[in-house]
Each structure stands twice: as C-alpha cells, then as structure tokens.
CSV table of C-alpha atoms in Angstrom, one decimal:
chain,number,residue,atom,x,y,z
S,201,CYS,CA,-0.9,24.6,-11.4
S,202,PHE,CA,-0.3,22.3,-14.4
S,203,SER,CA,-2.2,21.3,-17.4
S,204,LEU,CA,-3.9,17.9,-17.4
S,205,SER,CA,-1.5,16.7,-20.1
S,206,GLU,CA,1.4,17.6,-17.8
S,207,LEU,CA,-0.3,15.9,-14.9
S,208,PHE,CA,-0.6,12.7,-16.8
S,209,MET,CA,2.9,12.6,-18.1
S,210,SER,CA,5.2,10.0,-16.6
S,211,PRO,CA,6.9,12.1,-13.8
S,212,THR,CA,10.6,12.8,-13.5
S,213,LEU,CA,10.0,14.0,-10.0
S,214,GLU,CA,11.5,12.1,-7.1
S,215,MET,CA,9.0,9.9,-5.3
S,216,PRO,CA,8.3,11.0,-1.7
S,217,THR,CA,9.8,8.5,0.8
S,218,LEU,CA,9.7,7.7,4.5
S,219,LYS,CA,12.1,5.8,6.7
S,220,LEU,CA,11.0,2.4,8.0
S,221,THR,CA,12.4,0.5,10.9
S,222,GLY,CA,16.0,-0.1,10.0
S,223,ASN,CA,16.3,3.5,8.6
S,224,GLU,CA,15.4,2.4,5.0
S,225,ASN,CA,13.9,4.9,2.6
S,226,VAL,CA,10.6,3.5,1.2
S,227,PRO,CA,8.4,5.2,-1.5
S,228,ARG,CA,5.2,6.7,-0.1
S,229,LEU,CA,3.2,6.2,-3.2
S,230,GLY,CA,2.7,2.6,-4.5
S,231,LEU,CA,0.3,0.5,-6.5
S,232,GLY,CA,-2.1,-2.1,-5.2
S,233,THR,CA,-3.2,-5.3,-7.0
S,234,TRP,CA,-6.5,-6.2,-5.3
S,235,ARG,CA,-8.9,-7.9,-7.8
S,236,MET,CA,-6.0,-8.7,-10.2
S,237,GLY,CA,-5.3,-12.3,-11.2
S,238,GLU,CA,-9.0,-13.4,-10.8
S,239,SER,CA,-9.4,-14.1,-14.5
S,240,ARG,CA,-7.0,-15.9,-16.6
S,241,ALA,CA,-8.2,-14.0,-19.6
S,242,SER,CA,-7.2,-10.6,-18.1
S,243,ARG,CA,-3.8,-11.6,-16.6
S,244,LYS,CA,-1.6,-10.6,-19.5
S,245,ALA,CA,-3.2,-7.1,-19.7
S,246,GLU,CA,-2.9,-6.7,-15.9
S,247,ALA,CA,0.8,-7.7,-16.1
S,248,ARG,CA,1.4,-5.0,-18.8
S,249,VAL,CA,-0.2,-2.4,-16.6
S,250,LEU,CA,2.1,-3.3,-13.7
S,251,GLN,CA,5.1,-3.5,-16.0
S,252,HIS,CA,4.3,0.0,-17.3
S,253,ALA,CA,4.0,1.3,-13.7
S,254,ILE,CA,7.4,-0.1,-12.8
S,255,GLU,CA,9.1,1.2,-15.9
S,256,GLN,CA,7.6,4.7,-15.4
S,257,GLY,CA,8.9,5.0,-11.9
S,258,MET,CA,6.6,3.1,-9.5
S,259,ARG,CA,8.8,1.4,-7.0
S,260,LEU,CA,6.4,0.0,-4.4
S,261,LEU,CA,3.9,-2.7,-5.3
S,262,ASP,CA,1.4,-4.3,-2.9
S,263,THR,CA,-0.2,-7.7,-3.3
S,264,ALA,CA,-1.4,-10.7,-1.2
S,265,GLU,CA,-1.9,-14.4,-1.4
S,266,MET,CA,-5.6,-13.6,-1.0
S,267,TYR,CA,-5.9,-11.6,-4.2
S,268,GLY,CA,-7.1,-13.9,-6.9
S,269,ASP,CA,-6.1,-16.8,-4.6
S,270,GLY,CA,-2.5,-16.2,-5.5
S,271,GLY,CA,-3.3,-15.0,-9.0
S,272,ALA,CA,-2.3,-11.4,-8.3
S,273,GLU,CA,1.1,-12.5,-7.1
S,274,GLU,CA,1.5,-14.4,-10.4
S,275,VAL,CA,0.5,-11.4,-12.4
S,276,LEU,CA,3.0,-9.3,-10.4
S,277,GLY,CA,5.7,-11.9,-11.0
S,278,GLU,CA,5.2,-11.7,-14.8
S,279,ALA,CA,5.5,-7.9,-14.6
S,280,LEU,CA,8.7,-8.2,-12.6
S,281,ARG,CA,10.2,-10.6,-15.1
S,282,ASN,CA,9.4,-8.4,-18.1
S,283,ALA,CA,10.1,-4.9,-16.6
S,284,ALA,CA,13.5,-3.4,-17.4
S,285,VAL,CA,14.1,-2.4,-13.8
S,286,PRO,CA,16.4,-4.3,-11.4
S,287,ARG,CA,14.6,-6.2,-8.6
S,288,GLU,CA,16.7,-4.4,-5.9
S,289,GLN,CA,15.2,-1.1,-6.9
S,290,LEU,CA,11.7,-2.3,-6.1
S,291,PHE,CA,9.8,-2.7,-2.8
S,292,ILE,CA,7.4,-5.6,-2.9
S,293,VAL,CA,4.7,-6.1,-0.2
S,294,SER,CA,2.7,-9.2,0.3
S,295,LYS,CA,0.4,-10.6,3.0
S,296,VAL,CA,-0.4,-13.9,4.7
S,297,TYR,CA,-4.0,-15.2,5.1
S,298,PRO,CA,-4.9,-15.2,8.9
S,299,TRP,CA,-5.7,-18.9,8.8
S,300,ASN,CA,-2.2,-19.6,7.4
S,301,ALA,CA,-0.5,-17.4,10.0
S,302,SER,CA,0.6,-20.2,12.4
S,303,SER,CA,4.3,-20.7,13.2
S,304,ARG,CA,4.7,-23.2,10.4
S,305,GLY,CA,1.9,-21.9,8.1
S,306,THR,CA,3.3,-18.4,7.9
S,307,ILE,CA,6.6,-19.7,6.6
S,308,ALA,CA,5.0,-22.1,4.1
S,309,ALA,CA,2.7,-19.3,2.8
S,310,CYS,CA,5.6,-16.9,2.4
S,311,GLU,CA,7.6,-19.5,0.4
S,312,ASP,CA,4.5,-20.1,-1.8
S,313,SER,CA,4.2,-16.4,-2.4
S,314,LEU,CA,7.9,-16.1,-3.3
S,315,LYS,CA,7.5,-18.9,-5.9
S,316,ARG,CA,4.4,-17.3,-7.4
S,317,MET,CA,6.2,-13.9,-7.8
S,318,GLY,CA,9.5,-15.5,-8.9
S,319,ILE,CA,11.6,-13.6,-6.3
S,320,ASP,CA,13.9,-14.6,-3.4
S,321,CYS,CA,12.7,-12.1,-0.8
S,322,VAL,CA,9.6,-10.1,0.1
S,323,ASP,CA,10.5,-6.6,1.2
S,324,LEU,CA,7.5,-6.2,3.6
S,325,TYR,CA,5.3,-9.2,4.7
S,326,LEU,CA,2.1,-8.5,6.5
S,327,LEU,CA,-0.5,-10.4,8.5
S,328,HIS,CA,-3.6,-9.6,6.4
S,329,TRP,CA,-6.0,-9.4,9.4
S,330,ARG,CA,-6.5,-11.0,12.8
S,331,GLY,CA,-7.3,-14.7,12.9
S,332,GLU,CA,-7.3,-17.8,15.1
S,333,HIS,CA,-3.6,-18.1,15.5
S,334,PRO,CA,-1.8,-16.4,18.5
S,335,LEU,CA,0.0,-13.2,17.4
S,336,ALA,CA,3.1,-14.5,19.2
S,337,ASP,CA,3.2,-17.4,16.7
S,338,THR,CA,2.9,-15.1,13.7
S,339,VAL,CA,5.5,-12.7,15.0
S,340,GLY,CA,7.9,-15.6,15.7
S,341,ALA,CA,7.4,-16.8,12.2
S,342,PHE,CA,8.1,-13.4,10.8
S,343,GLN,CA,11.3,-13.2,12.8
S,344,LYS,CA,12.4,-16.5,11.4
S,345,LEU,CA,11.6,-15.5,7.9
S,346,LYS,CA,13.6,-12.3,8.4
S,347,ARG,CA,16.6,-14.2,9.8
S,348,ASP,CA,16.5,-16.6,6.9
S,349,GLY,CA,16.5,-13.7,4.4
S,350,LYS,CA,13.0,-14.4,3.0
S,351,ILE,CA,11.5,-11.2,4.2
S,352,ARG,CA,13.2,-7.8,5.0
S,353,HIS,CA,10.5,-6.2,7.1
S,354,TRP,CA,7.2,-7.3,8.6
S,355,GLY,CA,4.0,-5.7,9.7
S,356,VAL,CA,0.2,-6.1,10.1
S,357,SER,CA,-2.9,-5.1,8.3
S,358,ASN,CA,-6.4,-4.1,9.4
S,359,PHE,CA,-5.3,-3.7,13.1
S,360,ASP,CA,-7.3,-1.3,15.2
S,361,THR,CA,-6.0,0.4,18.3
S,362,GLY,CA,-6.7,-2.5,20.6
S,363,ASP,CA,-4.9,-4.9,18.2
S,364,MET,CA,-1.9,-2.7,18.1
S,365,ARG,CA,-1.8,-2.4,21.9
S,366,GLU,CA,-2.0,-6.2,22.2
S,367,LEU,CA,0.8,-6.6,19.6
S,368,ALA,CA,3.0,-4.3,21.7
S,369,THR,CA,3.0,-6.9,24.5
S,370,ILE,CA,4.7,-9.5,22.3
S,371,ASP,CA,8.4,-10.0,22.2
S,372,GLY,CA,9.8,-8.6,19.0
S,373,ALA,CA,6.8,-6.3,18.4
S,374,ASP,CA,9.2,-3.3,18.2
S,375,GLU,CA,10.2,-4.6,14.7
S,376,CYS,CA,6.6,-4.0,13.3
S,377,ALA,CA,7.2,-1.6,10.5
S,378,VAL,CA,3.7,-0.9,9.1
S,379,ASN,CA,0.0,-1.2,9.7
S,380,GLN,CA,-2.0,-1.3,6.5
S,381,VAL,CA,-5.5,0.1,7.0
S,382,TYR,CA,-8.5,1.5,5.1
S,383,TYR,CA,-7.8,5.2,5.2
S,384,ASN,CA,-8.8,8.1,2.9
S,385,LEU,CA,-10.4,11.5,2.9
S,386,ALA,CA,-13.9,10.1,3.4
S,387,LYS,CA,-12.8,7.5,5.9
S,388,ARG,CA,-10.6,9.3,8.5
S,389,TRP,CA,-11.4,7.1,11.5
S,390,PRO,CA,-7.7,6.1,12.0
S,391,GLU,CA,-7.0,9.7,13.0
S,392,ALA,CA,-8.9,9.3,16.3
S,393,THR,CA,-6.7,7.0,18.2
S,394,LEU,CA,-4.9,4.6,15.8
S,395,LEU,CA,-2.6,7.0,14.0
S,396,PRO,CA,-1.4,8.8,17.2
S,397,LEU,CA,-0.6,5.4,18.8
S,398,MET,CA,1.3,4.3,15.7
S,399,ARG,CA,3.2,7.5,15.4
S,400,GLU,CA,4.2,7.2,19.1
S,401,ARG,CA,5.7,3.8,18.3
S,402,GLY,CA,7.3,4.8,14.9
S,403,ILE,CA,5.0,2.5,12.9
S,404,ALA,CA,4.1,3.8,9.4
S,405,THR,CA,0.5,3.8,8.0
S,406,MET,CA,-0.1,2.2,4.6
S,407,ALA,CA,-3.5,3.5,3.3
S,408,TYR,CA,-5.3,1.0,1.1
S,409,SER,CA,-8.4,2.1,-0.9
S,410,PRO,CA,-7.1,5.7,-0.7
S,411,LEU,CA,-9.7,6.6,-3.3
S,412,ASP,CA,-12.5,5.0,-1.3
S,413,GLN,CA,-12.9,2.2,-3.9
S,414,GLY,CA,-13.6,4.8,-6.7
S,415,ALA,CA,-16.1,6.9,-4.8
S,416,LEU,CA,-13.8,9.9,-4.1
S,417,PRO,CA,-13.0,10.8,-7.8
S,418,LYS,CA,-16.8,11.1,-8.3
S,419,HIS,CA,-17.4,13.5,-5.4
S,420,LYS,CA,-18.7,16.8,-6.8
S,421,LEU,CA,-16.9,19.1,-4.5
S,422,LEU,CA,-13.6,17.2,-5.0
S,423,ILE,CA,-14.1,17.5,-8.8
S,424,SER,CA,-14.5,21.3,-8.3
S,425,ILE,CA,-11.3,21.6,-6.3
S,426,ALA,CA,-9.4,19.5,-8.8
S,427,ALA,CA,-10.6,21.7,-11.7
S,428,ARG,CA,-9.3,24.8,-9.8
S,429,CYS,CA,-6.0,23.2,-9.1
S,430,GLY,CA,-5.5,21.8,-12.7
S,431,ALA,CA,-5.5,18.3,-11.4
S,432,THR,CA,-7.8,15.3,-11.2
S,433,PRO,CA,-10.0,14.4,-8.2
S,434,ALA,CA,-8.0,11.2,-7.7
S,435,GLN,CA,-4.8,13.2,-7.6
S,436,ILE,CA,-6.2,15.6,-5.0
S,437,ALA,CA,-7.3,12.7,-2.8
S,438,LEU,CA,-3.9,11.1,-3.0
S,439,ALA,CA,-2.0,14.4,-2.5
S,440,TRP,CA,-4.0,15.0,0.6
S,441,LEU,CA,-2.9,11.6,2.1
S,442,LEU,CA,0.7,12.3,1.2
S,443,GLN,CA,0.6,15.5,3.2
S,444,ALA,CA,1.3,13.3,6.2
S,445,LYS,CA,5.0,12.3,6.1
S,446,ASP,CA,4.4,8.8,7.7
S,447,VAL,CA,1.6,7.7,5.3
S,448,ILE,CA,2.0,5.4,2.3
S,449,ALA,CA,-0.8,5.4,-0.3
S,450,ILE,CA,-1.4,2.4,-2.5
S,451,PRO,CA,-4.2,3.1,-5.0
S,452,LYS,CA,-5.1,0.4,-7.5
S,453,THR,CA,-5.8,0.7,-11.2
S,454,SER,CA,-6.1,-1.8,-14.1
S,455,ARG,CA,-5.5,0.9,-16.8
S,456,ILE,CA,-2.2,2.3,-18.1
S,457,GLU,CA,-3.8,5.7,-18.1
S,458,GLY,CA,-4.7,5.3,-14.5
S,459,VAL,CA,-1.1,4.5,-13.7
S,460,ASP,CA,0.0,7.7,-15.4
S,461,GLU,CA,-2.6,9.7,-13.4
S,462,ILE,CA,-1.4,8.2,-10.1
S,463,LEU,CA,2.2,8.9,-10.9
S,464,GLY,CA,1.3,12.5,-11.8
S,465,THR,CA,0.2,13.0,-8.2
S,466,GLY,CA,3.8,14.1,-7.4
S,467,ARG,CA,3.2,17.3,-9.4
S,468,VAL,CA,0.1,18.3,-7.3
S,469,LYS,CA,0.7,20.7,-4.4
S,470,LEU,CA,-2.1,21.6,-2.1
S,471,ASN,CA,-2.0,25.1,-0.6
S,472,ALA,CA,-3.5,26.1,2.8
S,473,GLU,CA,-6.8,27.2,1.2
S,474,ASP,CA,-7.2,23.8,-0.5
S,475,LEU,CA,-6.4,21.9,2.7
S,476,ALA,CA,-8.8,24.0,4.7
S,477,LEU,CA,-11.6,23.4,2.2
S,478,LEU,CA,-10.9,19.6,2.2
S,479,GLN,CA,-11.0,19.7,6.0
S,480,LYS,CA,-14.4,21.3,5.9
S,481,ILE,CA,-15.8,18.9,3.3
S,482,PHE,CA,-14.3,15.8,4.9
S,483,PRO,CA,-14.1,16.5,8.7
S,484,PRO,CA,-11.9,14.4,10.9
S,485,PRO,CA,-13.4,12.1,13.6
C-alpha cells in the first residue's frame, strides 16, 4: 500500500506494455481526449493538461476527427509542439468518421488529421464505427496509408463479434491491430464472446470510458476497496483493467491532478482478495 500523496506523484515506474502486430511494444495506459477542443476558450488549458501528461510519462494519446470536429486533434497538436518529449517516443491514435471511410475519403481524412496535429504519421488509425462504406474499401485505404508512411498500424473501434468475424473475411484483415470498445468493471460485455475472439486472432483491446464516464469512482463499494488499498477508486478500476495483459486503458481527464492520479495507477497492485471482491461486485457476463 502507498499513501495518497505517493499515489499521485508522477511515477518513475515503467509503463506496462503489450506487443502489437509487428512486434512493437505499446503502452497499456494512455489518455483520451473526448470532449476536448469543443470550446475555443478552454483549448489552451486542455493543451496544458496534455502537455503535462506527456512530460510526466504518458506516451499513448488517443483522439479522433470526431472530437470537437477536429478541435481535439488541434489541442493535442499544440501539446505535442510544446512538450519537451521527442515525437518518436509517443504513440498517437486517431480515428476516421464512418462517413469519411471510403477508399479516397479515408486518405483525405487522415491527411487532415495529420495537419491538425502537426505530425507526419499516426501510429494507430482506427475506423471509429461501422458505416455505409464497405469494410474492404476502408481496409484498402488503411493499407495504402501504411505503405505511404502516413500511418504505422490500423484497427477498428466499436466492432462487436459479428463485425470482427466479417472483418476477418477481408484481404489484409490480419493486419488489424486493435479494436477499441466500451469496456470497464461495470460494462464487462466484451468478455462474453468478443474478447475471446480477439485473443484468438492476436488483436488487442483498447478500453475507452474505463471509468464508465465517471460513474465508477463514485461507486460506494469501490470507494471502500480503494481506501483499504491506499488508492483512489479510479486507480482501482484502471488497475483491474490492466490485469489483462492484452488490454489498453485510455481514461480521460481535463485536470492536471487527474493526470497525476491516472499515472499513479502503476503503483497499485491488486491481490487475490481484491480481485475476488471486485468479481463479486461486478460479475462477468
């Protein structure tokens, strides 16, 4: 156990990682940017939060052209320019709108995202959710972007088991590195059939809303467990997700203190008793 002051300190611990397709180590704890960039008045403060996160050790940052209609990508771009960390040490994730995900539209959308962030390449580019365009067209565009050096990996988001099975029938689908889904202690539905299928195919899970949009840190029993462990409820929820070696968690915060709390998750170790109690409170499907 640690004191709360220790848990909120910027960690010197090594960030847990997993290997994506291509055998590349990727951080399993990142930071999301949903709802950032929506207000011009708040963009400077949001960029400072992301800059702080990068400079304190956060290496994976997730965004999308959807967030703030490109505003979140611009906020992230400002943070990247100001942070005293080389770009090659970071892993940047962005996503294409489904209605932009045609053969040509995917490429144009990616190029626009790159301009907004001020970078030459996205490390992981995702189809945000299923839309009107054939998956084969989107995958073909992803492959071209990869050949052209504009993205390094590609994946999908919000795909259920049926979607993943359909994707597997498309040429080049074996390059899919990640499926980003809503997954947390309170929403364990992916464990029924989706996660086993993805594990069989070597596709990592990226859990968005890992704190259930702020509901989990307010859960009374989670608060009790956290107090016993000398942690915070958010850290307990994140530490639970990180028990699975093929899961990446991307919580979001707009506060510098929230960044430090998230980074402090690396100091939290759940024992067998903790895990058994969490399993009882939040049963699997």
